[in-house]
XYZ file of C-alpha atoms in Angstrom:
752
model
C 0.000 0.000 0.000
C 1.546 3.290 -1.167
C 0.807 6.476 0.657
C 0.903 10.035 -0.846
C 4.243 11.805 -1.173
C 6.012 8.409 -1.607
C 5.748 7.503 2.073
C 5.295 3.754 2.456
C 2.856 2.246 4.919
C 4.413 0.273 7.764
C 7.612 2.330 7.639
C 9.527 4.247 10.308
C 9.679 8.041 10.453
C 11.859 10.161 12.691
C 9.732 13.074 13.943
C 11.247 16.070 15.727
C 8.910 17.925 18.096
C 9.140 20.363 20.946
C 8.971 17.496 23.457
C 11.828 15.703 21.742
C 12.667 13.362 18.951
C 10.806 10.029 18.556
C 10.417 7.209 16.056
C 6.911 6.705 14.712
C 5.490 3.971 12.475
C 3.103 4.714 9.646
C 0.047 2.503 9.849
C -2.207 3.487 6.968
C -3.610 6.549 5.133
C -7.146 7.731 5.694
C -8.229 9.173 2.331
C -11.640 10.046 3.701
C -10.148 12.539 6.181
C -6.980 13.192 4.187
C -4.584 12.213 6.983
C -1.815 9.776 7.792
C -2.281 7.476 10.823
C 0.931 7.081 12.860
C 1.775 5.170 16.051
C 4.718 5.838 18.349
C 7.359 3.104 18.824
C 9.779 2.460 21.718
C 12.799 2.656 19.370
C 15.477 5.101 20.516
C 16.761 7.447 17.843
C 20.433 6.673 18.556
C 19.780 3.012 17.710
C 18.928 3.699 14.072
C 22.224 5.374 13.281
C 24.382 3.415 10.844
C 23.977 -0.217 9.826
C 24.017 -1.795 13.261
C 21.301 -4.154 14.382
C 18.771 -2.845 16.873
C 17.881 -4.736 20.047
C 14.614 -3.774 21.682
C 14.197 -4.972 25.250
C 11.016 -6.742 26.194
C 10.388 -4.238 28.979
C 10.464 -1.348 26.477
C 7.787 -3.009 24.368
C 5.735 -3.956 27.416
C 5.851 -0.427 28.865
C 5.045 1.304 25.560
C 2.139 3.721 25.766
C -0.132 3.356 22.735
C -0.162 6.776 21.084
C -1.878 7.350 17.726
C -1.740 10.632 15.819
C -2.916 11.898 12.447
C -0.869 14.084 10.079
C -2.665 15.866 7.192
C -1.545 15.106 3.663
C -1.023 18.788 2.981
C 1.415 19.296 5.896
C 3.661 16.386 4.962
C 5.714 18.102 2.126
C 6.592 21.104 4.246
C 7.582 18.949 7.242
C 9.785 16.769 5.072
C 11.329 19.865 3.526
C 12.100 21.344 6.941
C 13.619 18.036 8.152
C 10.972 17.487 10.785
C 9.855 14.205 9.161
C 12.744 11.936 8.133
C 12.169 8.343 6.914
C 14.572 5.925 8.620
C 15.570 2.235 8.293
C 15.969 -0.130 11.230
C 17.451 -3.659 11.339
C 16.262 -5.929 14.102
C 17.835 -9.104 15.417
C 16.393 -12.259 16.853
C 13.284 -14.278 16.100
C 11.458 -11.367 14.377
C 13.826 -11.745 11.430
C 13.505 -15.536 11.120
C 11.048 -17.561 9.096
C 8.472 -19.701 10.823
C 10.170 -23.068 10.038
C 13.369 -21.785 11.612
C 11.774 -21.525 15.056
C 11.594 -24.234 17.665
C 8.526 -26.453 17.906
C 7.134 -24.563 20.908
C 7.811 -21.197 19.244
C 6.081 -22.303 16.036
C 2.968 -23.350 17.930
C 2.822 -20.049 19.758
C 3.464 -18.067 16.568
C 0.651 -19.807 14.687
C -1.756 -18.966 17.478
C -0.727 -15.301 17.531
C -0.926 -14.941 13.741
C -4.379 -16.520 13.664
C -5.672 -14.243 16.424
C -4.074 -11.041 15.054
C -4.985 -11.648 11.384
C -7.126 -8.470 11.270
C -4.116 -6.332 12.197
C -2.086 -7.890 9.354
C -4.683 -6.877 6.745
C -4.074 -3.257 5.460
C -7.657 -2.927 4.263
C -8.985 -3.785 7.716
C -6.677 -1.181 9.244
C -7.923 1.503 6.859
C -11.541 0.553 7.531
C -10.969 0.747 11.286
C -9.429 4.229 11.229
C -12.166 5.660 9.017
C -14.503 5.449 12.009
C -12.141 5.429 14.973
C -8.903 6.890 16.263
C -7.767 3.764 18.187
C -7.440 -0.018 17.855
C -10.392 -0.863 20.148
C -12.636 -2.458 17.496
C -9.818 -4.642 16.141
C -8.800 -5.694 19.650
C -12.369 -6.723 20.441
C -12.562 -8.708 17.209
C -9.233 -10.429 17.931
C -10.347 -11.372 21.460
C -13.579 -12.933 20.179
C -11.699 -14.839 17.515
C -9.214 -16.132 20.111
C -11.990 -17.621 22.219
C -13.589 -19.358 19.225
C -10.218 -20.588 18.011
C -9.292 -22.257 21.291
C -12.770 -23.797 21.613
C -12.505 -25.318 18.121
C -9.022 -26.712 18.617
C -9.753 -28.365 21.963
C -9.352 -32.143 21.839
C -11.426 -34.682 23.878
C -8.624 -35.004 26.414
C -8.797 -31.291 27.239
C -5.616 -30.312 25.380
C -5.300 -28.009 22.368
C -4.110 -29.324 19.060
C -0.871 -27.678 17.925
C -1.362 -24.746 20.314
C 0.496 -23.949 23.540
C -1.819 -24.828 26.397
C -0.294 -22.290 28.769
C -0.877 -19.401 26.332
C -3.634 -17.470 28.093
C -5.329 -15.094 25.646
C -6.780 -11.988 27.224
C -7.210 -8.389 26.115
C -3.944 -7.275 27.770
C -2.139 -10.036 25.851
C -3.688 -8.843 22.582
C -2.553 -5.309 23.346
C 0.916 -6.686 24.066
C 0.977 -8.357 20.658
C -0.243 -5.078 19.082
C 2.750 -3.308 20.635
C 5.008 -5.898 19.000
C 3.421 -5.102 15.614
C 3.914 -1.366 16.144
C 7.544 -1.929 17.169
C 8.693 -4.496 14.602
C 6.189 -3.898 11.804
C 2.736 -5.092 10.794
C 3.881 -8.472 9.454
C 3.614 -12.048 10.683
C 7.248 -12.356 11.816
C 6.733 -9.552 14.337
C 4.492 -11.916 16.314
C 7.163 -14.588 16.705
C 7.742 -15.286 20.425
C 11.034 -13.878 21.679
C 12.187 -16.941 23.627
C 15.739 -15.931 22.795
C 15.344 -12.683 24.757
C 13.412 -13.976 27.737
C 14.806 -14.962 31.107
C 11.723 -16.539 32.632
C 11.236 -20.141 33.726
C 11.246 -22.570 30.842
C 12.451 -20.063 28.237
C 16.182 -20.593 28.583
C 17.129 -16.957 28.153
C 19.767 -17.208 30.848
C 21.882 -19.817 29.116
C 20.997 -19.925 25.442
C 23.461 -18.282 23.110
C 23.305 -17.586 19.390
C 26.852 -18.551 18.659
C 30.233 -19.214 20.089
C 31.639 -16.296 21.999
C 28.420 -14.438 22.706
C 28.056 -13.132 26.244
C 25.734 -15.173 28.389
C 22.232 -13.646 28.318
C 20.482 -12.727 31.520
C 21.533 -11.052 34.726
C 25.240 -10.453 35.056
C 27.244 -12.086 37.797
C 28.386 -10.248 40.915
C 31.971 -10.162 39.630
C 30.855 -8.566 36.360
C 28.734 -5.958 38.105
C 31.638 -5.037 40.385
C 34.078 -4.940 37.498
C 36.233 -7.683 38.994
C 35.587 -10.400 36.424
C 38.601 -11.514 34.421
C 36.535 -13.296 31.758
C 33.080 -13.189 30.174
C 30.834 -16.216 30.474
C 29.448 -17.301 27.099
C 26.226 -19.087 26.257
C 25.752 -22.426 24.545
C 24.484 -23.148 21.088
C 21.581 -25.483 20.370
C 23.957 -28.306 19.409
C 25.833 -27.956 22.695
C 22.588 -27.989 24.636
C 21.469 -31.218 22.938
C 24.746 -32.931 23.818
C 24.638 -31.687 27.416
C 21.064 -32.911 27.919
C 21.868 -36.328 26.405
C 24.776 -36.795 28.836
C 22.796 -35.431 31.773
C 19.967 -37.934 31.206
C 22.396 -40.822 31.505
C 24.226 -39.409 34.530
C 21.353 -38.141 36.689
C 20.167 -41.528 37.850
C 20.363 -43.741 40.926
C 23.150 -42.398 43.096
C 23.820 -39.544 40.684
C 23.806 -35.830 41.336
C 24.052 -32.572 39.423
C 27.693 -32.193 40.401
C 28.642 -35.673 39.173
C 26.782 -35.152 35.895
C 28.415 -31.723 35.468
C 31.882 -33.186 35.992
C 31.148 -35.873 33.408
C 29.997 -33.271 30.863
C 33.156 -31.193 31.367
C 35.387 -34.247 31.041
C 33.767 -35.509 27.827
C 32.696 -32.320 26.012
C 34.887 -29.448 27.159
C 38.257 -31.076 27.789
C 41.017 -32.332 25.556
C 43.871 -34.685 26.237
C 47.429 -33.383 26.323
C 50.419 -35.658 26.383
C 53.264 -34.319 28.517
C 57.015 -34.560 27.869
C 57.219 -37.710 29.990
C 54.366 -39.409 28.128
C 51.691 -38.876 30.760
C 48.239 -37.876 29.518
C 46.235 -35.168 31.280
C 42.794 -33.637 30.694
C 42.786 -29.873 30.189
C 39.638 -27.748 30.325
C 38.907 -24.971 27.887
C 39.723 -21.457 29.042
C 37.480 -20.002 31.713
C 34.175 -18.775 30.376
C 34.219 -20.978 27.282
C 32.431 -23.870 28.968
C 29.113 -23.768 30.849
C 29.180 -22.893 34.513
C 27.575 -25.174 37.041
C 24.618 -22.808 37.419
C 24.104 -22.812 33.657
C 24.265 -26.587 33.541
C 21.815 -27.021 36.406
C 19.396 -24.498 34.925
C 19.578 -26.212 31.532
C 18.859 -29.610 33.060
C 15.942 -28.298 35.107
C 14.364 -26.547 32.122
C 14.938 -29.264 29.516
C 14.326 -32.361 31.677
C 11.008 -32.357 33.515
C 10.951 -32.668 37.282
C 8.946 -35.909 37.012
C 11.514 -37.390 34.638
C 14.354 -36.410 36.974
C 12.532 -37.925 39.934
C 11.879 -41.181 38.059
C 15.536 -41.471 37.076
C 16.645 -41.384 40.715
C 15.051 -44.777 41.370
C 14.261 -47.950 39.488
C 11.295 -48.067 37.164
C 9.559 -50.939 39.072
C 9.872 -48.967 42.330
C 8.575 -45.790 40.660
C 5.660 -47.670 39.108
C 4.841 -49.333 42.423
C 5.023 -46.355 44.747
C 4.863 -43.114 42.748
C 2.820 -43.639 39.603
C -0.447 -41.784 39.139
C -3.470 -43.780 40.317
C -6.595 -43.985 38.177
C -8.622 -46.595 40.064
C -8.938 -48.697 43.201
C -9.022 -52.389 44.057
C -12.848 -52.394 44.372
C -13.328 -51.468 40.719
C -14.999 -54.356 38.900
C -15.941 -56.245 42.114
C -19.697 -56.826 42.268
C -20.111 -57.283 46.019
C -18.911 -59.038 49.186
C -17.684 -62.599 48.833
C -16.810 -62.302 45.150
C -13.068 -61.644 45.506
C -10.817 -62.561 48.436
C -7.234 -61.282 48.552
C -4.719 -63.476 50.370
C -1.166 -62.631 51.346
C 1.381 -63.606 53.971
C 3.909 -61.643 55.991
C 6.367 -62.185 58.804
C 4.881 -60.689 61.965
C 6.845 -58.014 63.807
C 6.646 -59.946 67.084
C 8.549 -62.743 68.794
C 6.779 -65.761 70.308
C 7.631 -68.350 72.931
C 7.232 -72.090 72.790
C 4.065 -73.547 74.250
C 6.083 -76.575 75.367
C 8.767 -74.586 77.203
C 8.231 -70.857 77.723
C 11.931 -70.299 78.229
C 12.422 -70.953 74.493
C 12.004 -68.178 71.920
C 10.648 -69.632 68.678
C 11.074 -66.464 66.576
C 8.637 -64.508 64.445
C 5.570 -66.280 63.044
C 4.223 -66.137 59.504
C 0.707 -64.668 59.317
C -1.723 -65.208 56.427
C -4.518 -62.642 56.055
C -7.583 -63.170 53.859
C -9.448 -59.937 53.044
C -12.722 -59.390 51.211
C -11.885 -56.802 48.545
C -15.333 -55.207 48.269
C -16.053 -54.629 51.979
C -12.375 -54.643 53.143
C -13.428 -57.057 55.946
C -11.013 -59.609 57.398
C -12.706 -62.923 56.629
C -9.937 -65.254 57.827
C -6.324 -65.628 58.908
C -3.804 -68.264 59.891
C -0.594 -68.254 61.963
C 2.269 -70.709 61.632
C 5.969 -70.993 62.341
C 6.917 -72.566 58.995
C 7.925 -70.905 55.751
C 5.111 -69.869 53.385
C 3.830 -72.676 51.159
C 0.609 -73.810 49.559
C -0.032 -76.209 52.462
C -0.061 -73.225 54.862
C -2.100 -71.071 52.476
C -4.720 -73.854 52.283
C -4.956 -73.774 56.076
C -5.711 -70.036 55.881
C -8.542 -70.725 53.429
C -9.789 -73.518 55.710
C -9.939 -71.113 58.667
C -11.788 -68.649 56.424
C -14.498 -70.995 55.177
C -14.898 -73.303 58.205
C -17.771 -72.892 60.649
C -16.919 -70.670 63.605
C -18.166 -73.298 66.092
C -15.717 -75.805 64.629
C -12.875 -73.286 64.922
C -13.808 -72.587 68.533
C -13.683 -76.312 69.276
C -10.324 -76.713 67.552
C -8.570 -73.718 69.114
C -10.162 -73.874 72.537
C -11.558 -70.333 72.729
C -14.767 -68.694 71.546
C -13.998 -67.571 68.035
C -15.486 -64.059 67.515
C -18.137 -64.033 64.803
C -18.876 -60.446 63.743
C -19.557 -61.059 60.049
C -23.159 -61.989 59.250
C -23.652 -64.122 57.298
C -20.472 -66.107 57.887
C -17.917 -66.190 55.061
C -18.095 -69.030 52.553
C -16.115 -70.042 49.493
C -15.186 -67.106 47.255
C -15.660 -66.792 43.506
C -12.143 -65.495 42.809
C -8.927 -65.559 44.805
C -6.524 -62.646 44.267
C -2.927 -63.572 45.087
C 0.673 -63.083 44.043
C 2.906 -65.409 42.070
C 4.449 -67.149 45.100
C 3.206 -70.387 46.570
C -0.126 -69.900 44.782
C 1.443 -70.460 41.371
C 1.814 -74.201 41.870
C 0.276 -77.435 40.669
C -1.358 -78.050 44.046
C -3.013 -74.627 44.069
C -4.370 -75.090 40.550
C -5.670 -78.565 41.356
C -7.442 -77.365 44.508
C -9.079 -74.476 42.627
C -10.391 -76.822 39.939
C -11.673 -79.415 42.403
C -13.383 -76.976 44.787
C -14.635 -74.534 42.151
C -13.102 -71.055 42.254
C -10.817 -69.071 39.955
C -7.385 -67.672 40.777
C -6.099 -64.255 39.669
C -2.364 -63.644 39.813
C -0.747 -60.257 40.209
C 2.386 -59.433 38.211
C 5.705 -60.025 39.911
C 6.962 -57.320 42.283
C 3.644 -55.433 42.134
C 2.143 -55.532 45.642
C 0.457 -52.204 44.914
C -2.094 -54.000 42.725
C -3.532 -55.803 45.767
C -3.353 -52.888 48.146
C -6.348 -54.030 50.217
C -4.483 -57.067 51.505
C -1.072 -55.405 51.721
C -2.377 -52.475 53.738
C -3.776 -54.650 56.523
C -0.294 -56.021 57.210
C 0.685 -52.521 58.341
C -2.596 -52.039 60.249
C -2.028 -55.240 62.256
C 1.633 -54.454 62.939
C 0.854 -50.903 64.062
C -1.911 -52.189 66.369
C 0.354 -54.661 68.171
C 3.384 -52.367 68.447
C 3.567 -51.021 71.982
C 0.764 -53.344 73.114
C 1.981 -56.907 72.610
C 5.154 -57.763 74.583
C 7.940 -58.640 72.183
C 6.368 -56.734 69.260
C 8.449 -54.177 67.389
C 8.290 -51.876 64.362
C 10.679 -53.002 61.636
C 10.475 -49.543 60.021
C 12.095 -47.786 62.972
C 15.514 -46.432 62.128
C 16.506 -46.145 65.797
C 17.677 -49.667 66.450
C 18.360 -48.826 70.080
C 14.681 -47.975 70.586
C 13.410 -51.339 69.371
C 12.066 -53.514 72.202
C 14.140 -56.444 73.369
C 12.848 -59.735 71.985
C 13.430 -61.315 75.369
C 10.314 -59.430 76.540
C 8.131 -61.725 74.418
C 5.435 -63.544 76.408
C 2.860 -64.932 73.949
C 2.815 -68.463 72.592
C 1.487 -69.393 69.170
C -1.904 -70.338 70.648
C -2.143 -67.061 72.590
C -1.020 -64.996 69.591
C -3.657 -66.715 67.458
C -6.346 -65.738 69.964
C -5.016 -62.161 70.062
C -5.206 -61.836 66.259
C -8.721 -63.267 66.225
C -9.982 -60.451 68.448
C -7.832 -57.903 66.607
C -9.528 -58.864 63.330
C -12.951 -58.671 65.000
C -12.157 -55.210 66.366
C -11.054 -54.030 62.929
C -14.192 -55.366 61.243
C -16.569 -53.500 63.553
C -14.591 -50.268 64.127
C -12.622 -49.397 60.959
C -13.908 -46.209 59.304
C -15.036 -46.671 55.694
C -16.638 -43.291 55.112
C -14.661 -42.895 51.880
C -16.847 -45.661 50.391
C -20.056 -43.765 51.196
C -22.670 -43.668 48.399
C -26.281 -42.579 48.053
C -27.508 -46.184 48.250
C -25.688 -46.682 51.537
C -27.091 -43.426 52.896
C -30.650 -44.516 52.091
C -30.120 -47.804 53.930
C -28.461 -46.231 56.996
C -25.547 -48.627 56.720
C -22.895 -48.709 59.403
C -19.797 -47.602 57.475
C -17.510 -50.332 58.791
C -16.226 -53.483 57.060
C -18.764 -55.602 58.957
C -21.575 -53.187 58.075
C -20.692 -53.174 54.383
C -20.417 -56.977 54.397
C -23.891 -57.390 55.938
C -25.506 -54.772 53.673
C -24.006 -56.259 50.515
C -25.440 -59.697 51.287
C -28.763 -58.234 52.395
C -29.387 -56.450 49.086
C -28.258 -59.424 47.018
C -24.807 -58.246 45.930
C -22.937 -60.919 47.860
C -21.599 -64.239 46.624
C -22.079 -67.391 48.693
C -21.083 -70.960 47.880
C -21.573 -73.515 50.641
C -19.107 -76.388 50.946
C -19.517 -79.406 53.205
C -17.182 -80.063 56.114
C -15.938 -83.335 54.630
C -14.997 -81.709 51.320
C -13.548 -78.726 53.164
C -11.271 -80.939 55.261
C -10.191 -83.137 52.357
C -9.459 -80.139 50.088
C -7.737 -77.649 52.392
C -6.018 -79.580 55.208
C -2.694 -81.361 55.100
C -2.809 -85.137 54.882
C -1.680 -86.907 58.064
C -0.725 -90.619 58.011
C -2.643 -92.045 60.980
C -2.095 -95.569 62.348
C -4.673 -97.630 64.240
C -3.158 -99.472 67.218
C -4.643 -101.576 70.026
C -5.115 -98.557 72.296
C -6.218 -95.905 69.784
C -5.231 -93.987 66.659
C -1.670 -92.638 66.658
C -0.139 -89.734 64.767
C 3.500 -88.836 65.273
C 3.992 -89.857 68.965
C 0.533 -88.852 70.164
C -2.647 -90.877 70.665
C -6.148 -89.852 69.605
C -9.571 -91.301 70.370
C -12.930 -91.004 68.578
C -15.314 -88.585 70.230
C -18.020 -91.276 70.555
C -15.669 -93.707 72.334
C -16.129 -96.479 69.728
C -13.552 -99.247 70.370
C -14.326 -101.404 67.347
C -11.246 -100.241 65.414
C -9.008 -100.866 68.429
C -10.441 -104.387 68.729
C -9.840 -105.022 65.048
C -6.222 -103.825 65.389
C -5.692 -106.111 68.359
C -7.101 -109.115 66.553
C -5.725 -108.619 63.062
C -2.829 -106.215 63.562
C -2.342 -102.471 63.228
C -3.353 -100.719 60.001
C -3.156 -97.254 58.371
C -6.019 -94.743 58.435
C -6.242 -91.693 56.078
C -6.186 -88.524 58.127
C -5.928 -84.724 57.986
C -4.379 -82.280 60.443
C -4.257 -78.526 61.019
C -0.645 -77.723 62.002
C -1.713 -74.987 64.411
C -3.845 -77.429 66.417
C -2.358 -80.615 67.918
C -5.395 -81.427 70.065
C -7.565 -82.630 67.184
C -7.111 -84.451 63.894
C -9.574 -85.615 61.258
C -9.748 -89.232 60.097
C -11.422 -91.022 57.183
C -12.413 -94.091 59.184
C -13.112 -97.387 57.390
C -16.696 -98.258 56.505
C -17.734 -94.593 56.732
C -18.189 -91.930 54.073
C -17.521 -88.941 56.322
C -14.608 -87.360 58.127
C -14.495 -87.955 61.882
C -12.996 -85.535 64.375
C -10.600 -87.262 66.799
C -9.834 -85.881 70.242
C -6.526 -85.687 72.022
C -5.993 -88.500 74.546
C -4.854 -87.459 78.040
C -1.197 -87.432 79.123
C 0.354 -86.906 75.689
C 3.568 -85.199 74.587
C 1.946 -81.746 74.334
C -1.246 -80.264 75.654
C -4.634 -80.274 73.982
C -4.393 -76.668 72.758
C -0.761 -76.723 71.725
C 0.312 -76.903 68.095
C 2.341 -79.378 66.126
C 5.097 -76.768 66.183
C 5.147 -77.164 69.985
C 5.221 -80.921 69.433
C 8.306 -80.420 67.234
C 9.919 -78.478 70.099
C 9.105 -81.301 72.505
C 10.527 -83.923 70.140
C 13.668 -81.875 69.650
C 14.042 -81.513 73.419
C 13.531 -85.269 73.853
C 16.281 -86.029 71.373
C 18.582 -83.523 73.047
C 17.900 -85.042 76.457
C 18.424 -88.497 75.025
C 21.862 -87.571 73.760
C 22.930 -85.624 76.812
C 21.514 -88.244 79.254
C 23.191 -91.165 77.526
C 26.510 -90.386 79.170
C 25.038 -90.460 82.662
C 23.326 -93.780 81.943
C 26.508 -95.275 80.578
C 28.444 -94.031 83.606
C 25.929 -95.594 86.007
C 26.020 -98.884 84.116
C 29.832 -98.967 84.309
C 29.819 -98.178 88.053
C 27.317 -100.876 88.941
C 29.029 -103.412 86.707
C 32.262 -102.737 88.565
C 30.579 -103.289 91.930
C 29.114 -106.594 90.788
C 32.467 -107.673 89.384
C 34.129 -106.926 92.740
C 31.592 -109.159 94.521
C 32.166 -112.008 92.069
C 35.948 -111.699 92.290
C 35.829 -111.634 96.115
C 33.679 -114.746 96.194
C 36.030 -116.521 93.806
C 39.045 -115.709 95.978
C 37.312 -116.998 99.145
C 36.314 -120.195 97.367
C 39.804 -120.729 96.078
C 41.199 -120.166 99.577
C 39.529 -123.337 100.985
C 41.105 -125.419 98.243
C 37.945 -126.165 96.333
C 37.506 -129.580 98.095
C 34.437 -131.726 97.506
C 31.693 -131.141 100.085
C 31.297 -133.884 102.725
C 27.590 -133.091 102.980
C 24.812 -133.361 100.461
C 23.082 -130.292 99.114
C 20.140 -130.870 101.443
C 22.313 -131.203 104.484
C 24.360 -128.226 103.488
C 21.198 -126.112 103.069
C 19.922 -127.236 106.498
C 23.234 -126.356 107.983
C 23.137 -122.958 106.239
C 19.668 -122.263 107.611
C 20.642 -123.379 111.181
C 20.984 -120.622 113.856
C 24.422 -119.428 114.825
C 25.878 -120.712 118.207
C 28.793 -119.892 120.344
C 30.450 -123.284 119.612
C 32.774 -123.815 116.729
C 31.622 -125.204 113.481
C 34.029 -128.188 113.839
C 31.865 -129.590 116.636
C 29.661 -131.661 114.360
C 27.526 -133.151 117.083
C 26.741 -129.831 118.610
C 25.882 -128.456 115.179
C 23.531 -131.351 114.465
C 21.822 -130.902 117.854
C 21.384 -127.232 117.137
C 19.858 -127.967 113.763
C 17.371 -130.363 115.314
C 16.375 -127.908 118.040
C 16.324 -124.822 115.856
C 15.311 -126.032 112.396
C 14.829 -122.499 111.000
C 18.411 -121.174 111.340
C 19.426 -117.796 109.853
C 17.733 -118.154 106.490
C 14.698 -119.763 108.041
C 14.345 -116.898 110.488
C 14.577 -114.454 107.580
C 11.911 -116.323 105.603
C 9.671 -116.524 108.600
C 9.973 -112.840 109.177
C 9.005 -112.138 105.560
C 5.884 -114.325 105.698
C 4.930 -113.158 109.193
C 5.636 -116.353 111.185
C 6.548 -116.016 114.920
């Protein structure tokens, strides 16, 4: 568009006035009023002298006051002739001189948005039309603001983001006026709207470290040494290629055990050093001169702006740990579960408590293994099991047995009233959620197929996917810490503050009873307000695990599958080889009797010999076993006979302690027995040797008396006469027929 008197539109004019000299930009002519429309720019007159490039600070553009004036066509020739109006040329530097493809991806997205919004200002005809009826840019600004709102609404994607547009670009009227100031300063063309990331120093823009070439002074605030005039060198910026290399090295260095300082040292050693071989052949690394490599602050700022904080955090740990403990959550374990009883989660842990032996309380038996079974929908504890053996499918089956079995049967087995706070009582589940430990076995698969439930396995090293079961481990451990003697918190860093394990007092049986009431307390007191819904509010449900369990079954959401006691015992208890003897059924070294006192099997064993009986045992209970007796189709519960190795309510683990102690005593007591046998043998040998010597001393002559006479003589009473007086001895025998031995025999039988 050509203006009168050969003055081009969108050109710069130096105008000298009484208030001073300023640079104005011609916008458009208004032929209707016969005037030129000009707008004042923030360009300083001294900057347009010569061929040097002009740098306009962002603050100058931001603080520009929009001033529009009109100059009549008729006054222009005289002003030009007097030198009051002088056309000038100005060369700018930076992004305003670059083409759109030459910008970065973020800058291109922002530039496209600005050009689309400010399209009315880039049309000369629209500018002329605006100034025919107005002396300001108000109508065009209002049009641009309306267009910006429609543009962002049209480009919004279903996920809430904006296609090919910077999301953080907030478009308001002040922003549009800011872009208008850029057009007035740099010219009414599309490149004037390019974002000046190269001149900014804000967060994420990189203005403090980005350079446009080797040797350029570092942009941004000067250092203290430079401001005081004490700096001996000038710190340069880094080119785009240098920044890419630095970021690539930093990503590999800032990891587990890494730090900014270590990564910075690695970058200097690999990118900004060269090897020099000395006169003696040694090789040394030499840095570039000071200021020609990035400072530590530059490096750290570059890493923080180019590598996201989430990426840096993830690199400081392993990906499985980050996924487990720090990933964003988009669901919960109850999602997809229809109601109570559908899904049980089972898991085991080593309890943070020490126990004592039920056989000998002076013995510490260590920390038990606890299995917890949790209903995923209601978060209720439906069963548990405690043992002293390593986790295995045999122990996990016992936990499922204690979950499904009738509470009266459990009370009879364990010897205490088993708390029953879940109504109705738990039955067999539809699905079992577990990890890939002992549950990924042939026995576990066979049991699931025979009984009729499905098994869902979590991926390896992902306990977070069964958080309902994992969380209760911590709940139980926190509840017993400070309450149960011998309990401790394994998470405490102060080892000196951990309780002494010698303070432990509970046995396995007592700890089992404690956990039973702990689970009951949790089921009726745990707060589940975060699961509150409108349906629950209408039913006035008690927001506890027990309340949710009862409500779910009451409204028909629950899953129940009854299983008989015989099938339950045969499927979930460990097989025990029982043996029928004459006095009862034996297992290990203990004797059991039928509850009804039937002695038919004992009679059969006595008549035809002992025989084997299929049986089943719960390792935590030694007082009862189950037996598949002959000629019956059901499982019979056998009771503990009196005076056995362990008590009725002890466990088979206590029996193992007793057997171990018996073997120890047998070994240690063998020496004393052998010593006693040797001593008594020596005494008997002395008697025999003494008798032999006395017999040999009389010459071993043949007796003059018969055996009968010799016995009568031996039994005769002693007299004061000598034995050689045969007549006297015979008289004595006739008068006193009993003698010494006879008197002794008479005394024993009570004769006078």
